[in-house]
C-alpha cells in the first residue's frame, strides 16, 4: 500500500486566473520592457504547468508558484544585468476608487510614484520583500519560503525597508 497522498487535480485555468495578474504585476515592478514582462509571465506558467506533479503540498501553492516566478526573474536579471524600476508602470498599478475626488486621486498617485522611485535606495533583499508584499500581495510566510529566509528575517527586512522609505519621504517633504 502506498503512503503517498492523493490530491485533486489542479486546474490550469484556475491557476492562471488566480495568479497571472499578481505575477505580471510583480514583474512590472522589476523589468522595464513590457514585452519582457509578458514573456516572463508566460515562462512562469510554462514552468508551473510542467512541474505541477512536483508540487508536494508541504508549502502553500502561492509560495511555490512565486518561488518559480522569483527564480525566473533572477535568471532574467542575470542575463540582462539590469535591475530597473519603470516609474511609468507604477501609475497604472494602483486602481483608483470611483468615488475619490480627482485631486485626491492625483495626489495619491504622485505620492505612490514618489515612494516607488525611492525603492531603489533599499537593499536588494528589502526590495524583494517590499515588491512581493505589495505588488504580489503575498503574506510574510510565503515571502520567506520564496526567498529561502526565515519569516522573522523577512519581517525585519520589511520593517527596515518601510522605515527607510519613510525617512526618505520625510526628508523630501
CSV table of N, CA, C and O in Angstrom, one decimal, residues 22 50 154:
chain,number,residue,atom,x,y,z
A,22,UNK,N,-1.1,38.8,-10.5
A,22,UNK,CA,-0.1,39.1,-9.4
A,22,UNK,C,1.3,38.9,-9.9
A,22,UNK,O,2.2,39.7,-9.6
A,50,UNK,N,4.6,22.5,-16.2
A,50,UNK,CA,5.5,21.4,-16.5
A,50,UNK,C,6.0,20.7,-15.2
A,50,UNK,O,6.4,19.6,-15.2
A,154,UNK,N,12.4,38.0,7.2
A,154,UNK,CA,11.6,38.7,6.2
A,154,UNK,C,10.9,39.9,6.9
A,154,UNK,O,10.8,41.0,6.3
